Amino acid sequence: MAQVPQAQPTLQVDNDRVRVIQWRFAPGAETTWHRHEYDYVVVPLTTGKLKLWDGKEEKFAELEAGRSYYRSLGVEHNVINANAYEFAFVEIEFKTKP
């Protein structure tokens, strides 16, 4: 069984208010299963498709470079690059509560 490549996180900022991570995915690479502790915004650097596995069903998200989206804390999933090329985004987690 071939090993799945892992997405490569690069921590850019981590302080008491925010955490900013750039994620780079080789074709087929995944984040592995994880749960978000904070509300977050994703800023795609690439246009393409990601496969999202939530433990029950597989969904596909079409993302456009520069078109951000927001999610609330508690999201559980594995994110997989469904493109034949590298995909990248910046994830910004908000550690402070409103």
PDB file of C-alpha atoms in Angstrom:
ATOM      1  CA  MET A   1       0.000   0.000   0.000  1.00  0.00           C
ATOM      2  CA  ALA A   2       1.497   3.342  -1.069  1.00  0.00           C
ATOM      3  CA  GLN A   3       1.937   5.993   1.591  1.00  0.00           C
ATOM      4  CA  VAL A   4      -0.110   9.174   1.102  1.00  0.00           C
ATOM      5  CA  PRO A   5       2.004  12.358   0.987  1.00  0.00           C
ATOM      6  CA  GLN A   6       1.459  14.819   3.814  1.00  0.00           C
ATOM      7  CA  ALA A   7       0.550  18.475   3.283  1.00  0.00           C
ATOM      8  CA  GLN A   8       3.380  20.763   4.405  1.00  0.00           C
ATOM      9  CA  PRO A   9       2.487  23.436   6.979  1.00  0.00           C
ATOM     10  CA  THR A  10       4.675  26.507   7.470  1.00  0.00           C
ATOM     11  CA  LEU A  11       3.903  28.475  10.614  1.00  0.00           C
ATOM     12  CA  GLN A  12       4.054  32.194   9.788  1.00  0.00           C
ATOM     13  CA  VAL A  13       2.562  33.822  12.911  1.00  0.00           C
ATOM     14  CA  ASP A  14       1.638  32.368  16.310  1.00  0.00           C
ATOM     15  CA  ASN A  15       0.798  34.717  19.155  1.00  0.00           C
ATOM     16  CA  ASP A  16      -1.908  35.108  21.795  1.00  0.00           C
ATOM     17  CA  ARG A  17      -4.458  36.367  19.200  1.00  0.00           C
ATOM     18  CA  VAL A  18      -3.889  34.509  15.903  1.00  0.00           C
ATOM     19  CA  ARG A  19      -2.124  31.589  14.264  1.00  0.00           C
ATOM     20  CA  VAL A  20      -1.267  31.853  10.556  1.00  0.00           C
ATOM     21  CA  ILE A  21      -0.151  28.764   8.662  1.00  0.00           C
ATOM     22  CA  GLN A  22       0.639  28.379   4.983  1.00  0.00           C
ATOM     23  CA  TRP A  23      -0.325  24.922   3.724  1.00  0.00           C
ATOM     24  CA  ARG A  24       1.207  23.392   0.581  1.00  0.00           C
ATOM     25  CA  PHE A  25      -0.167  20.171  -0.877  1.00  0.00           C
ATOM     26  CA  ALA A  26       1.580  18.031  -3.478  1.00  0.00           C
ATOM     27  CA  PRO A  27      -0.909  16.206  -5.726  1.00  0.00           C
ATOM     28  CA  GLY A  28      -2.845  13.765  -3.518  1.00  0.00           C
ATOM     29  CA  ALA A  29      -1.336  15.122  -0.268  1.00  0.00           C
ATOM     30  CA  GLU A  30      -3.508  15.341   2.850  1.00  0.00           C
ATOM     31  CA  THR A  31      -3.592  17.157   6.180  1.00  0.00           C
ATOM     32  CA  THR A  32      -4.711  13.978   8.032  1.00  0.00           C
ATOM     33  CA  TRP A  33      -7.723  13.969  10.330  1.00  0.00           C
ATOM     34  CA  HIS A  34      -7.902  17.052  12.574  1.00  0.00           C
ATOM     35  CA  ARG A  35     -10.317  19.265  14.516  1.00  0.00           C
ATOM     36  CA  HIS A  36     -10.217  23.070  14.473  1.00  0.00           C
ATOM     37  CA  GLU A  37      -9.978  24.600  17.954  1.00  0.00           C
ATOM     38  CA  TYR A  38     -10.649  28.128  16.720  1.00  0.00           C
ATOM     39  CA  ASP A  39     -12.727  30.009  14.148  1.00  0.00           C
ATOM     40  CA  TYR A  40     -10.666  30.403  11.000  1.00  0.00           C
ATOM     41  CA  VAL A  41     -10.372  31.938   7.544  1.00  0.00           C
ATOM     42  CA  VAL A  42      -8.765  30.231   4.555  1.00  0.00           C
ATOM     43  CA  VAL A  43      -7.171  32.323   1.804  1.00  0.00           C
ATOM     44  CA  PRO A  44      -6.495  30.160  -1.273  1.00  0.00           C
ATOM     45  CA  LEU A  45      -3.244  30.934  -3.080  1.00  0.00           C
ATOM     46  CA  THR A  46      -4.164  28.552  -5.903  1.00  0.00           C
ATOM     47  CA  THR A  47      -7.347  27.872  -7.840  1.00  0.00           C
ATOM     48  CA  GLY A  48      -8.437  24.246  -7.750  1.00  0.00           C
ATOM     49  CA  LYS A  49     -10.349  21.486  -6.003  1.00  0.00           C
ATOM     50  CA  LEU A  50      -9.936  20.007  -2.513  1.00  0.00           C
ATOM     51  CA  LYS A  51     -11.506  16.778  -1.306  1.00  0.00           C
ATOM     52  CA  LEU A  52     -12.959  17.059   2.211  1.00  0.00           C
ATOM     53  CA  TRP A  53     -13.570  13.938   4.286  1.00  0.00           C
ATOM     54  CA  ASP A  54     -15.639  14.510   7.467  1.00  0.00           C
ATOM     55  CA  GLY A  55     -15.743  10.887   8.606  1.00  0.00           C
ATOM     56  CA  LYS A  56     -19.121  10.253   6.975  1.00  0.00           C
ATOM     57  CA  GLU A  57     -18.957  11.584   3.448  1.00  0.00           C
ATOM     58  CA  GLU A  58     -16.586  12.908   0.858  1.00  0.00           C
ATOM     59  CA  LYS A  59     -17.225  16.371  -0.565  1.00  0.00           C
ATOM     60  CA  PHE A  60     -15.342  18.490  -3.050  1.00  0.00           C
ATOM     61  CA  ALA A  61     -14.725  22.220  -2.653  1.00  0.00           C
ATOM     62  CA  GLU A  62     -13.855  24.410  -5.623  1.00  0.00           C
ATOM     63  CA  LEU A  63     -11.545  27.191  -4.452  1.00  0.00           C
ATOM     64  CA  GLU A  64     -10.415  30.298  -6.288  1.00  0.00           C
ATOM     65  CA  ALA A  65      -7.112  32.052  -5.590  1.00  0.00           C
ATOM     66  CA  GLY A  66      -7.730  35.117  -3.413  1.00  0.00           C
ATOM     67  CA  ARG A  67     -11.396  34.223  -2.651  1.00  0.00           C
ATOM     68  CA  SER A  68     -11.413  33.622   1.124  1.00  0.00           C
ATOM     69  CA  TYR A  69     -13.908  31.707   3.237  1.00  0.00           C
ATOM     70  CA  TYR A  70     -14.720  31.473   6.963  1.00  0.00           C
ATOM     71  CA  ARG A  71     -15.481  28.453   9.171  1.00  0.00           C
ATOM     72  CA  SER A  72     -16.435  28.189  12.844  1.00  0.00           C
ATOM     73  CA  LEU A  73     -14.432  26.219  15.394  1.00  0.00           C
ATOM     74  CA  GLY A  74     -15.159  22.528  15.810  1.00  0.00           C
ATOM     75  CA  VAL A  75     -14.828  21.507  12.150  1.00  0.00           C
ATOM     76  CA  GLU A  76     -13.413  17.967  11.907  1.00  0.00           C
ATOM     77  CA  HIS A  77     -12.031  16.711   8.624  1.00  0.00           C
ATOM     78  CA  ASN A  78      -9.172  15.548   6.452  1.00  0.00           C
ATOM     79  CA  VAL A  79      -8.301  17.821   3.505  1.00  0.00           C
ATOM     80  CA  ILE A  80      -6.849  16.223   0.366  1.00  0.00           C
ATOM     81  CA  ASN A  81      -5.493  17.880  -2.775  1.00  0.00           C
ATOM     82  CA  ALA A  82      -7.697  16.625  -5.641  1.00  0.00           C
ATOM     83  CA  ASN A  83      -5.606  18.361  -8.322  1.00  0.00           C
ATOM     84  CA  ALA A  84      -2.774  17.041 -10.505  1.00  0.00           C
ATOM     85  CA  TYR A  85      -0.676  20.032  -9.346  1.00  0.00           C
ATOM     86  CA  GLU A  86       0.450  21.651  -6.098  1.00  0.00           C
ATOM     87  CA  PHE A  87      -2.289  23.450  -4.174  1.00  0.00           C
ATOM     88  CA  ALA A  88      -1.680  26.063  -1.445  1.00  0.00           C
ATOM     89  CA  PHE A  89      -3.622  28.212   0.978  1.00  0.00           C
ATOM     90  CA  VAL A  90      -3.087  30.351   4.072  1.00  0.00           C
ATOM     91  CA  GLU A  91      -5.133  29.480   7.148  1.00  0.00           C
ATOM     92  CA  ILE A  92      -5.738  32.184   9.776  1.00  0.00           C
ATOM     93  CA  GLU A  93      -7.056  30.966  13.150  1.00  0.00           C
ATOM     94  CA  PHE A  94      -8.554  33.474  15.599  1.00  0.00           C
ATOM     95  CA  LYS A  95      -7.544  32.588  19.152  1.00  0.00           C
ATOM     96  CA  THR A  96      -9.559  35.383  20.759  1.00  0.00           C
ATOM     97  CA  LYS A  97     -13.267  35.092  21.523  1.00  0.00           C
ATOM     98  CA  PRO A  98     -15.688  37.824  20.390  1.00  0.00           C
TER      99      PRO A  98
END
